[in-house]
Short mmCIF file of C-alpha atoms in Angstrom, two decimals:
data_model
loop_
_atom_site.label_atom_id
_atom_site.label_comp_id
_atom_site.label_asym_id
_atom_site.label_seq_id
_atom_site.Cartn_x
_atom_site.Cartn_y
_atom_site.Cartn_z
CA MET A 1 -0.99 7.81 7.79
CA PRO A 2 -4.55 7.99 9.22
CA GLU A 3 -6.00 7.80 5.67
CA GLN A 4 -4.07 4.63 4.86
CA SER A 5 -5.09 3.09 8.20
CA ARG A 6 -8.75 3.87 7.47
CA ILE A 7 -8.51 2.32 3.99
CA TRP A 8 -6.85 -0.80 5.41
CA THR A 9 -9.57 -1.11 8.06
CA MET A 10 -12.22 -0.82 5.34
CA TRP A 11 -10.52 -3.57 3.31
CA GLN A 12 -10.37 -5.85 6.36
CA GLN A 13 -14.11 -5.37 6.89
CA VAL A 14 -14.87 -6.08 3.21
CA VAL A 15 -12.91 -9.35 3.29
CA ARG A 16 -14.28 -10.44 6.67
CA ASP A 17 -17.95 -9.80 5.75
CA ALA A 18 -17.79 -11.15 2.19
CA PRO A 19 -20.22 -14.07 1.62
CA VAL A 20 -17.65 -15.83 -0.60
CA ALA A 21 -14.00 -16.81 -0.21
CA MET A 22 -11.87 -13.72 -0.78
CA LEU A 23 -8.13 -12.94 -0.88
CA LEU A 24 -6.27 -9.62 -1.07
CA VAL A 25 -2.87 -10.07 -2.77
CA ASP A 26 -0.03 -7.52 -2.87
CA GLN A 27 2.25 -6.85 -5.85
CA GLN A 28 4.72 -9.52 -4.64
CA GLN A 29 1.83 -12.04 -5.02
CA VAL A 30 1.66 -12.59 -1.25
CA VAL A 31 -1.74 -12.90 0.45
CA ARG A 32 -2.30 -10.02 2.88
CA LEU A 33 -5.96 -10.56 3.81
CA ALA A 34 -8.14 -13.69 3.72
CA ASN A 35 -11.46 -14.70 5.26
CA ASP A 36 -12.59 -17.96 6.87
CA GLN A 37 -14.22 -19.25 3.66
CA ALA A 38 -10.85 -18.98 1.87
CA ALA A 39 -9.08 -20.77 4.73
CA GLU A 40 -11.60 -23.60 4.38
CA ILE A 41 -11.06 -23.93 0.62
CA PHE A 42 -7.27 -24.01 0.91
CA ALA A 43 -7.35 -26.13 4.09
CA LEU A 44 -4.91 -23.82 5.83
CA PRO A 45 -5.05 -21.95 9.15
CA PRO A 46 -5.99 -18.27 8.51
CA GLU A 47 -2.66 -16.96 9.85
CA GLU A 48 -0.67 -19.25 7.50
CA LEU A 49 -2.89 -18.40 4.53
CA ARG A 50 -2.32 -14.64 5.09
CA THR A 51 1.42 -15.03 4.49
CA SER A 52 1.30 -17.54 1.61
CA SER A 53 2.36 -16.88 -1.97
CA VAL A 54 -0.29 -17.27 -4.68
CA LYS A 55 2.17 -19.55 -6.53
CA ASP A 56 1.99 -21.97 -3.57
CA LEU A 57 -1.81 -21.85 -3.41
CA LEU A 58 -2.96 -22.06 -7.05
CA CYS A 59 -1.89 -24.00 -10.12
CA ASP A 60 -1.08 -22.01 -13.23
CA ALA A 61 -3.81 -21.95 -15.89
CA PRO A 62 -3.65 -20.85 -19.53
CA LEU A 63 -5.71 -17.86 -20.64
CA ASN A 64 -7.21 -17.07 -24.02
CA ALA A 65 -4.56 -14.46 -24.86
CA PRO A 66 -1.39 -15.88 -26.50
CA HIS A 67 1.46 -16.70 -24.13
CA GLU A 68 -0.63 -15.65 -21.12
CA SER A 69 -1.34 -17.63 -18.00
CA LEU A 70 -2.89 -17.02 -14.60
CA LEU A 71 0.40 -16.49 -12.72
CA ARG A 72 1.78 -14.17 -15.43
CA VAL A 73 -1.36 -12.04 -15.23
CA LEU A 74 -1.22 -11.95 -11.41
CA ALA A 75 2.46 -10.94 -11.53
CA ASN A 76 1.68 -8.02 -13.86
CA PRO A 77 -2.09 -7.62 -14.14
CA PRO A 78 -3.48 -5.43 -16.90
CA ASP A 79 -5.92 -2.58 -16.29
CA LEU A 80 -9.31 -4.30 -16.23
CA ASP A 81 -12.64 -2.58 -16.85
CA ARG A 82 -14.39 -5.63 -15.39
CA ALA A 83 -13.45 -8.67 -13.36
CA LEU A 84 -11.36 -11.37 -15.09
CA GLN A 85 -13.09 -14.75 -14.77
CA LEU A 86 -11.16 -18.01 -15.06
CA GLN A 87 -10.87 -21.52 -13.67
CA THR A 88 -7.92 -23.34 -12.12
CA GLN A 89 -7.04 -25.70 -9.27
CA THR A 90 -5.61 -25.33 -5.81
CA SER A 91 -2.11 -26.67 -5.24
CA VAL A 92 -1.82 -30.46 -5.22
CA ARG A 93 -0.54 -30.42 -1.65
CA LEU A 94 -3.67 -28.46 -0.66
CA GLY A 95 -6.07 -30.95 -2.21
CA GLY A 96 -6.09 -29.94 -5.89
CA ARG A 97 -9.61 -28.50 -5.73
CA VAL A 98 -11.10 -27.02 -8.88
CA VAL A 99 -11.89 -23.35 -8.23
CA ALA A 100 -13.29 -20.42 -10.15
CA LEU A 101 -11.47 -17.13 -9.79
CA SER A 102 -12.77 -13.61 -10.22
CA VAL A 103 -9.81 -11.20 -10.49
CA ASN A 104 -10.05 -7.47 -9.81
CA VAL A 105 -7.07 -5.09 -9.86
CA TRP A 106 -6.84 -1.88 -7.82
CA ARG A 107 -3.96 0.57 -8.20
CA ASP A 108 -2.76 3.33 -5.84
CA GLY A 109 0.13 5.15 -7.50
CA ARG A 110 3.01 2.69 -7.59
CA ASP A 111 1.19 0.22 -5.36
CA ARG A 112 -0.97 -2.52 -6.87
CA TRP A 113 -3.46 -4.78 -5.13
CA THR A 114 -5.31 -7.76 -6.59
CA TRP A 115 -8.65 -8.98 -5.24
CA LEU A 116 -9.44 -12.68 -5.78
CA CYS A 117 -12.94 -14.06 -5.23
CA VAL A 118 -12.63 -17.85 -5.03
CA THR A 119 -15.49 -20.28 -5.64
CA ASP A 120 -14.93 -23.97 -4.90
CA LEU A 121 -15.97 -25.85 -8.05
CA SER A 122 -14.47 -29.18 -7.11
CA GLU A 123 -17.78 -30.83 -6.35
CA ARG A 124 -19.45 -29.53 -9.50
CA HIS A 125 -16.37 -30.37 -11.57
CA ALA A 126 -16.48 -33.94 -10.29
CA ILE A 127 -20.11 -34.08 -11.31
CA GLU A 128 -19.25 -32.89 -14.83
CA ARG A 129 -16.58 -35.59 -15.19
CA GLN A 130 -19.11 -38.24 -14.22
CA LEU A 131 -21.77 -37.05 -16.67
CA HIS A 132 -20.56 -39.46 -19.35
CA ASP A 133 -21.01 -42.49 -17.09
CA ALA A 134 -23.69 -41.46 -14.60
CA LEU A 135 -26.10 -39.02 -16.22
CA GLY A 136 -28.99 -40.69 -14.44
CA ARG A 137 -27.59 -39.78 -10.99
CA MET A 138 -26.65 -36.22 -11.99
CA GLU A 139 -29.89 -34.51 -10.96
CA PHE A 140 -29.79 -35.88 -7.44
CA THR A 141 -26.15 -34.78 -7.03
CA ALA A 142 -26.99 -31.32 -8.41
CA GLN A 143 -29.72 -30.84 -5.85
CA ALA A 144 -27.27 -31.75 -3.10
CA SER A 145 -24.76 -29.20 -4.38
CA GLY A 146 -27.26 -26.38 -4.92
CA SER A 147 -26.70 -26.31 -8.70
CA GLY A 148 -29.26 -26.78 -11.43
CA MET A 149 -28.60 -29.33 -14.21
CA TRP A 150 -29.62 -29.18 -17.86
CA VAL A 151 -29.27 -31.55 -20.83
CA TRP A 152 -29.62 -30.62 -24.49
CA HIS A 153 -29.73 -33.42 -27.06
CA ALA A 154 -28.47 -32.59 -30.54
CA HIS A 155 -31.61 -33.92 -32.25
CA ASP A 156 -34.01 -31.95 -30.05
CA GLU A 157 -34.69 -28.22 -29.65
CA ALA A 158 -35.92 -28.80 -26.10
CA ILE A 159 -33.63 -28.65 -23.09
CA ARG A 160 -34.28 -30.88 -20.10
CA TRP A 161 -34.10 -29.00 -16.79
CA ASP A 162 -34.00 -30.66 -13.41
CA ARG A 163 -36.08 -29.41 -10.50
CA ARG A 164 -33.25 -27.33 -9.03
CA MET A 165 -32.71 -25.62 -12.41
CA ARG A 166 -36.37 -24.65 -12.53
CA ASP A 167 -36.12 -23.31 -8.97
CA LEU A 168 -33.17 -21.13 -9.96
CA PHE A 169 -35.30 -19.49 -12.66
CA ALA A 170 -38.45 -19.36 -10.46
CA PHE A 171 -40.40 -21.83 -12.63
CA SER A 172 -43.23 -23.76 -11.07
CA SER A 173 -42.07 -27.38 -10.81
CA GLN A 174 -44.58 -30.09 -11.62
CA GLY A 175 -42.13 -32.99 -11.85
CA GLU A 176 -38.58 -34.05 -11.21
CA ALA A 177 -37.45 -32.83 -14.63
CA GLU A 178 -39.20 -30.96 -17.44
CA SER A 179 -38.34 -29.62 -20.88
CA VAL A 180 -37.86 -25.95 -21.65
CA ALA A 181 -37.59 -24.53 -25.15
CA PHE A 182 -34.18 -23.12 -25.98
CA ALA A 183 -35.77 -19.85 -27.13
CA GLN A 184 -37.52 -19.54 -23.77
CA TRP A 185 -34.20 -19.92 -21.93
CA VAL A 186 -32.45 -17.36 -24.13
CA ALA A 187 -35.35 -14.93 -23.69
CA MET A 188 -34.70 -14.81 -19.94
CA VAL A 189 -31.09 -13.72 -20.48
CA VAL A 190 -30.67 -9.93 -20.12
CA PRO A 191 -30.61 -8.44 -23.67
CA GLU A 192 -27.12 -6.97 -23.20
CA ASP A 193 -25.75 -10.47 -22.38
CA ARG A 194 -27.82 -12.45 -24.87
CA VAL A 195 -25.46 -12.38 -27.87
CA ALA A 196 -22.49 -13.48 -25.74
CA PHE A 197 -24.60 -16.22 -24.13
CA GLU A 198 -25.60 -17.72 -27.49
CA GLN A 199 -22.04 -17.40 -28.80
CA GLN A 200 -20.70 -19.35 -25.81
CA LEU A 201 -23.05 -22.23 -26.66
CA VAL A 202 -22.03 -22.09 -30.33
CA ASP A 203 -18.34 -22.16 -29.38
CA LEU A 204 -19.00 -25.09 -27.04
CA VAL A 205 -20.56 -27.06 -29.92
CA GLU A 206 -18.05 -26.08 -32.59
CA GLN A 207 -14.73 -25.83 -30.74
CA GLY A 208 -14.60 -27.06 -27.17
CA GLU A 209 -15.64 -29.80 -24.85
CA ARG A 210 -16.10 -27.64 -21.76
CA ALA A 211 -16.89 -23.98 -21.12
CA ALA A 212 -18.10 -21.73 -18.29
CA TRP A 213 -19.38 -18.17 -18.33
CA VAL A 214 -21.29 -15.68 -16.18
CA HIS A 215 -24.36 -13.77 -17.35
CA ARG A 216 -27.48 -12.04 -16.04
CA VAL A 217 -31.02 -13.37 -16.24
CA ILE A 218 -34.48 -12.08 -15.38
CA ARG A 219 -36.31 -14.86 -13.59
CA GLN A 220 -39.99 -15.66 -14.00
CA ASP A 221 -40.71 -13.69 -10.81
CA GLY A 222 -38.98 -10.61 -12.25
CA GLN A 223 -35.82 -10.78 -10.13
CA LEU A 224 -32.49 -9.94 -11.77
CA ARG A 225 -29.90 -12.61 -10.91
CA TRP A 226 -26.36 -13.50 -11.95
CA MET A 227 -25.87 -17.08 -13.17
CA ARG A 228 -22.74 -19.06 -13.83
CA THR A 229 -23.39 -21.56 -16.63
CA SER A 230 -21.01 -24.51 -17.19
CA GLY A 231 -21.41 -26.74 -20.23
CA LEU A 232 -19.90 -30.02 -21.35
CA ALA A 233 -20.07 -31.31 -24.94
CA GLU A 234 -20.39 -35.06 -25.36
CA ARG A 235 -19.22 -36.30 -28.78
CA ASP A 236 -19.46 -39.54 -30.69
CA PRO A 237 -16.34 -41.34 -32.01
CA SER A 238 -16.49 -39.27 -35.20
CA GLY A 239 -16.37 -36.03 -33.24
CA HIS A 240 -19.98 -34.95 -33.69
CA VAL A 241 -21.79 -33.49 -30.68
CA VAL A 242 -24.31 -35.92 -29.24
CA ARG A 243 -25.55 -33.72 -26.43
CA LEU A 244 -24.65 -30.81 -24.17
CA VAL A 245 -24.78 -31.30 -20.43
CA GLY A 246 -24.42 -28.42 -18.02
CA VAL A 247 -24.93 -26.90 -14.61
CA ASN A 248 -26.15 -23.50 -13.49
CA HIS A 249 -25.25 -21.83 -10.24
CA ASP A 250 -26.58 -18.59 -8.79
CA VAL A 251 -23.57 -16.30 -8.18
CA THR A 252 -25.55 -13.12 -7.44
CA ASP A 253 -24.04 -12.70 -3.96
CA MET A 254 -20.51 -12.93 -5.33
CA MET A 255 -21.22 -10.43 -8.13
CA ASN A 256 -22.91 -8.01 -5.72
CA THR A 257 -19.84 -8.22 -3.50
CA GLN A 258 -17.64 -7.38 -6.47
CA THR A 259 -19.89 -4.45 -7.38
CA ARG A 260 -19.71 -3.06 -3.85
CA MET A 261 -15.96 -3.56 -3.87
CA GLN A 262 -15.63 -1.72 -7.19
CA ARG A 263 -17.73 1.15 -5.85
CA ARG A 264 -15.54 1.37 -2.78
CA ASN A 265 -12.46 1.27 -4.99
CA THR A 266 -13.90 4.14 -7.02
CA LEU A 267 -14.53 6.07 -3.80
CA LEU A 268 -10.99 5.37 -2.62
CA GLU A 269 -9.58 6.53 -5.98
CA GLN A 270 -11.56 9.76 -5.69
CA GLN A 271 -10.25 10.28 -2.17
CA ILE A 272 -6.70 9.67 -3.36
CA LEU A 273 -7.17 12.19 -6.19
CA ARG A 274 -8.48 14.74 -3.69
CA ARG A 275 -5.55 14.01 -1.40
CA GLY A 276 -3.17 14.51 -4.33
CA ALA A 277 -4.83 17.84 -5.17
CA ASP A 278 -4.56 18.92 -1.53
CA SER A 279 -0.89 17.92 -1.52
CA GLU A 280 -0.23 19.98 -4.65
CA ARG A 281 -2.05 22.95 -3.13
CA ILE A 282 -0.08 22.68 0.12
CA SER A 283 3.15 22.36 -1.88
CA ALA A 284 2.28 25.51 -3.83
CA GLU A 285 1.51 27.36 -0.59
CA LEU A 286 4.81 26.18 0.87
CA GLU A 287 6.64 27.45 -2.22
CA ALA A 288 4.90 30.82 -1.86
CA PHE A 289 5.76 30.92 1.84
CA SER A 290 9.41 30.08 1.16
CA TYR A 291 9.58 32.83 -1.46
CA ALA A 292 8.05 35.33 0.97
CA VAL A 293 10.48 34.33 3.71
CA SER A 294 13.45 34.45 1.35
CA HIS A 295 12.66 37.81 -0.20
CA ASP A 296 9.96 39.77 1.61
CA LEU A 297 11.18 39.16 5.19
CA ARG A 298 14.90 39.42 4.59
CA ALA A 299 14.73 43.00 3.33
CA PRO A 300 13.30 44.51 6.56
CA LEU A 301 15.68 42.32 8.60
CA ARG A 302 18.64 43.69 6.68
CA ALA A 303 17.27 47.21 7.20
CA ILE A 304 16.95 46.70 10.99
CA ASP A 305 20.47 45.29 11.21
CA GLY A 306 21.91 48.01 8.97
CA TYR A 307 20.22 50.96 10.69
CA SER A 308 21.19 49.56 14.11
CA ASP A 309 24.80 49.42 12.93
CA ILE A 310 24.64 53.03 11.60
CA LEU A 311 23.15 54.26 14.87
CA LEU A 312 25.89 52.58 16.88
CA LYS A 313 28.70 53.93 14.71
CA SER A 314 27.39 57.44 13.95
CA TYR A 315 25.25 58.29 16.96
CA GLY A 316 26.54 55.93 19.61
CA GLU A 317 28.35 58.70 21.51
CA ARG A 318 25.06 60.61 21.87
CA LEU A 319 23.42 57.66 23.61
CA ASP A 320 24.02 56.54 27.14
CA LYS A 321 25.26 53.06 27.98
CA GLN A 322 21.72 51.68 28.31
CA GLY A 323 20.68 53.05 24.90
CA ARG A 324 23.71 51.51 23.20
CA GLY A 325 22.88 48.22 24.94
CA PHE A 326 19.34 48.31 23.54
CA LEU A 327 20.69 48.88 20.03
CA ARG A 328 23.12 45.99 20.32
CA LYS A 329 20.29 43.72 21.53
CA SER A 330 18.13 44.85 18.61
CA LYS A 331 20.94 44.12 16.17
CA ALA A 332 21.59 40.70 17.75
CA ALA A 333 17.87 39.83 17.67
CA SER A 334 17.61 40.66 13.95
CA GLN A 335 20.65 38.50 13.24
CA ARG A 336 19.19 35.64 15.30
CA LEU A 337 15.92 35.94 13.38
CA GLY A 338 17.90 35.67 10.15
CA VAL A 339 19.46 32.43 11.41
CA LEU A 340 16.02 31.07 12.33
CA ILE A 341 14.72 31.94 8.85
CA ASP A 342 17.67 30.09 7.30
CA ASP A 343 16.91 27.04 9.46
CA LEU A 344 13.22 27.14 8.56
CA LEU A 345 14.00 27.35 4.85
CA SER A 346 16.45 24.46 5.20
CA LEU A 347 13.69 22.34 6.78
CA ALA A 348 11.30 23.30 3.95
CA ARG A 349 13.89 22.33 1.34
CA ILE A 350 14.39 18.95 3.03
CA SER A 351 10.62 18.38 2.92
CA ARG A 352 10.39 19.17 -0.81
CA ALA A 353 13.65 17.71 -2.09
CA VAL A 354 13.59 14.65 -4.35
CA ILE A 355 15.33 11.69 -2.71
CA ARG A 356 18.13 10.24 -4.83
CA ALA A 357 18.85 6.90 -3.22
CA GLN A 358 22.34 5.43 -3.52
CA ASP A 359 24.87 3.51 -1.46
CA VAL A 360 26.29 5.95 1.11
CA ASP A 361 29.51 5.28 3.04
CA MET A 362 28.31 6.57 6.41
CA SER A 363 31.72 6.10 8.04
CA GLN A 364 33.50 8.24 5.44
CA LEU A 365 30.75 10.84 5.61
CA ALA A 366 31.09 11.04 9.40
CA TRP A 367 34.87 11.69 9.16
CA GLN A 368 34.19 14.53 6.70
CA VAL A 369 31.83 16.13 9.23
CA VAL A 370 34.40 15.65 12.03
CA GLN A 371 37.11 17.31 9.91
CA ASP A 372 34.87 20.36 9.38
CA LEU A 373 34.17 20.56 13.12
CA ARG A 374 37.88 20.31 14.01
CA GLN A 375 38.70 23.16 11.63
CA SER A 376 36.09 25.34 13.33
CA GLN A 377 37.64 24.73 16.80
CA PRO A 378 41.19 23.39 16.32
CA VAL A 379 42.27 23.82 19.97
CA ARG A 380 39.62 21.56 21.53
CA ARG A 381 40.52 18.12 22.84
CA VAL A 382 37.95 15.87 21.19
CA GLU A 383 38.22 12.09 21.03
CA VAL A 384 36.11 10.80 18.12
CA THR A 385 35.42 7.12 17.38
CA VAL A 386 33.79 6.10 14.08
CA GLN A 387 32.92 2.47 13.38
CA PRO A 388 34.43 1.53 9.99
CA ASP A 389 32.63 0.34 6.84
CA MET A 390 29.10 1.44 7.71
CA HIS A 391 26.82 1.83 4.68
CA ALA A 392 23.21 2.81 4.00
CA VAL A 393 20.96 3.17 0.96
CA ALA A 394 19.91 6.80 1.22
CA ASP A 395 20.19 10.30 -0.21
CA ALA A 396 23.84 11.28 0.30
CA ALA A 397 23.17 15.04 0.65
CA MET A 398 20.49 14.45 3.28
CA MET A 399 22.75 12.06 5.19
CA HIS A 400 25.42 14.79 5.28
CA VAL A 401 22.89 17.24 6.74
CA LEU A 402 21.72 14.61 9.26
CA LEU A 403 25.24 13.77 10.51
CA SER A 404 26.24 17.45 10.54
CA ASN A 405 23.34 18.17 12.90
CA LEU A 406 23.77 15.14 15.17
CA MET A 407 27.56 15.30 15.43
CA GLY A 408 27.44 19.09 15.54
CA ASN A 409 25.12 18.86 18.55
CA ALA A 410 27.47 16.35 20.21
CA TRP A 411 30.38 18.76 19.55
CA LYS A 412 28.43 21.71 20.96
CA PHE A 413 26.98 20.09 24.08
CA THR A 414 30.37 18.66 25.16
CA ARG A 415 32.24 21.97 25.05
CA ASN A 416 32.41 22.19 28.87
CA LYS A 417 34.10 18.80 29.16
CA GLU A 418 37.84 18.65 29.69
CA LEU A 419 37.99 15.67 27.34
CA THR A 420 35.18 15.35 24.80
CA GLN A 421 34.19 11.86 23.68
CA ILE A 422 32.00 11.36 20.63
CA GLU A 423 31.14 8.00 19.05
CA PHE A 424 29.36 7.13 15.79
CA GLY A 425 28.47 3.48 15.17
CA CYS A 426 25.67 1.03 14.42
CA GLN A 427 23.98 -1.95 16.02
CA THR A 428 21.14 -4.40 15.33
CA ARG A 429 17.91 -3.88 17.25
CA ASP A 430 14.65 -5.76 16.56
CA GLY A 431 16.05 -6.89 13.21
CA LEU A 432 16.87 -3.33 12.08
CA THR A 433 20.26 -1.70 11.55
CA GLU A 434 20.31 1.24 13.96
CA PHE A 435 22.95 3.99 13.70
CA PHE A 436 23.84 6.03 16.77
CA VAL A 437 25.72 9.20 17.77
CA ARG A 438 26.81 9.16 21.43
CA ASP A 439 28.53 11.82 23.54
CA ASN A 440 29.54 12.53 27.15
CA GLY A 441 28.14 16.05 27.21
CA ALA A 442 25.39 17.96 28.99
CA GLY A 443 22.70 15.33 28.33
CA PHE A 444 19.00 16.01 28.98
CA ASP A 445 16.09 15.01 31.19
CA MET A 446 14.21 12.05 29.62
CA ALA A 447 10.95 13.58 30.84
CA TYR A 448 11.30 16.12 28.01
CA ALA A 449 12.49 13.68 25.32
CA ASP A 450 9.26 14.05 23.34
CA LYS A 451 10.05 17.76 22.75
CA LEU A 452 13.49 17.20 21.26
CA PHE A 453 12.40 16.77 17.64
CA ALA A 454 9.88 19.63 17.46
CA ALA A 455 10.85 22.85 15.66
CA PHE A 456 12.24 25.67 17.83
CA GLN A 457 12.22 23.50 20.98
CA ARG A 458 15.21 23.89 23.28
CA LEU A 459 16.07 22.16 26.58
CA HIS A 460 19.00 24.50 27.36
CA GLN A 461 19.31 28.27 27.59
CA ALA A 462 20.69 30.09 24.53
CA HIS A 463 23.52 31.65 26.58
CA GLU A 464 24.62 28.13 27.62
CA PHE A 465 24.52 26.52 24.19
CA PRO A 466 23.66 28.72 21.22
CA GLY A 467 21.42 27.47 18.41
CA GLY A 468 18.06 27.92 16.73
CA GLY A 469 16.32 24.73 17.87
CA MET A 470 15.86 23.40 14.33
CA GLY A 471 18.66 20.83 14.06
CA LEU A 472 16.84 17.83 15.52
CA ALA A 473 13.61 18.78 13.75
CA THR A 474 15.56 18.63 10.48
CA VAL A 475 17.06 15.26 11.45
CA HIS A 476 13.61 13.90 12.26
CA ARG A 477 12.27 15.07 8.90
CA ILE A 478 15.18 13.43 7.02
CA VAL A 479 14.69 10.00 8.64
CA SER A 480 10.94 10.30 8.06
CA ARG A 481 11.54 10.99 4.37
CA HIS A 482 13.55 7.74 4.36
CA ASN A 483 10.67 5.86 6.08
CA GLY A 484 12.78 5.44 9.20
CA GLY A 485 12.71 6.72 12.76
CA ILE A 486 14.80 8.21 15.55
CA ARG A 487 14.92 7.94 19.35
CA ALA A 488 16.98 9.65 22.04
CA VAL A 489 18.38 8.47 25.37
CA GLY A 490 20.06 10.81 27.83
CA GLU A 491 20.78 11.77 31.41
CA VAL A 492 21.51 15.24 32.73
CA GLY A 493 25.27 15.73 32.96
CA GLN A 494 26.00 12.22 31.66
CA GLY A 495 25.68 12.72 27.89
CA ALA A 496 23.16 11.79 25.22
CA SER A 497 22.73 9.11 22.55
CA PHE A 498 20.65 9.50 19.37
CA TYR A 499 19.65 6.32 17.52
CA PHE A 500 18.21 6.43 14.00
CA TRP A 501 17.25 3.82 11.39
CA LEU A 502 16.35 4.10 7.72
CA GLY A 503 13.72 2.29 5.68
CA ASP A 504 13.20 2.09 1.92
CA PRO A 505 13.68 5.63 0.51
CA GLU A 506 11.88 4.61 -2.71
CA ALA A 507 8.70 3.70 -0.83
CA GLU A 508 5.88 6.19 -0.34
CA ASP A 509 6.78 8.85 2.20
CA ARG A 510 4.64 7.99 5.24
CA SER A 511 5.62 10.97 7.34
#
């Protein structure tokens, strides 16, 4: 649909323009969109990355919740009111890089999409592992990586910040490293994040050896920035904390990207809700129209037909031949209009009907239609060929209507042939199973093929081949409801072939 195409284009632009590595993953955990930064992290060509499974890209990682892990959450993500932050590694065959993930989930009805913002932490993680042995070289490495380093000794309330750390918080640097009071650091954390920030440090001291969290700060120059703080607890042989060593990294760009993405998701959800409301309104109007056609229009039609019949029987002798002819034409027109109304209502019912997908024996169904056609014209010589054991996953009632229209047309448009030949079979085309109904009848000019599936369109005169012009429109609607398609090939006087294919009837109706 145009709306879906517009949304997909918007998503492509978001991923392409994102300042961080970003992946869009479908509900089968397959990457659908990825930018160049992501291709660099995973060391894969962009086209290969966009068809890779998350399970092949990332190692599983345990989460805080019992029995939960990264891949379990990605397979069935919960409804999140904010992004899920966690840390894992890329696949061993892709280098085993340590990465931070920010997970956002967006739902559209039965469809589910997961946004992954990926930050390469491998360099910083390597630095953290070396802190025990090379603390003296840590500040130089931090400056090279763009991260600020801090050290907090257990016996001291002061925290040693390197020059890059002071730059991150807009402090004036007077030396390579200076001390900052812990209270001063906490005071720069946004009040809403302050309790969680202090608790993370307490948990690091009391429970863990390593932790990482994201929070907001107000720098000395008044700017609001997002920081990612990573801490490492160094313990003595008895298990007591000797010091905390950590790194800070400014992740404001990544968080701003997530905020914009969430706003766009909210806008998309609102548009989807409006589209759903419009669909319900249109459905209600269609119901009202169908009721009017079924009840309000049929009564005057019956009156026209009935009064025309009375006039012909009771007053026909008083009219001349021309007058009686006019009455018969009026009666025939009212009856034809009744047939058109029936066809229009049938098309409306097909559009509203719930699809009940099941395995349908198309070959058996075709023979049932042929038997009905033979009973309607038992004296005709018709040679029918039906390929055996053809099956489809579809709505059985709709398939009966579809074959009745296609084979009924073949039956009708071959009536002037001395020997009628009709064939129903299937073939493989472009990887799809394509069913076809072929005849040796009147055929049609391919220049007008685009008009075949429109309502009330006819390529032959009514006196040649009667009908309301709704059969192929109904067929087209049925295959559309099954996310399939139909095409026609013909030649005047040489017959016609109609090819149709079916998609997943459980998927969203794209027609």
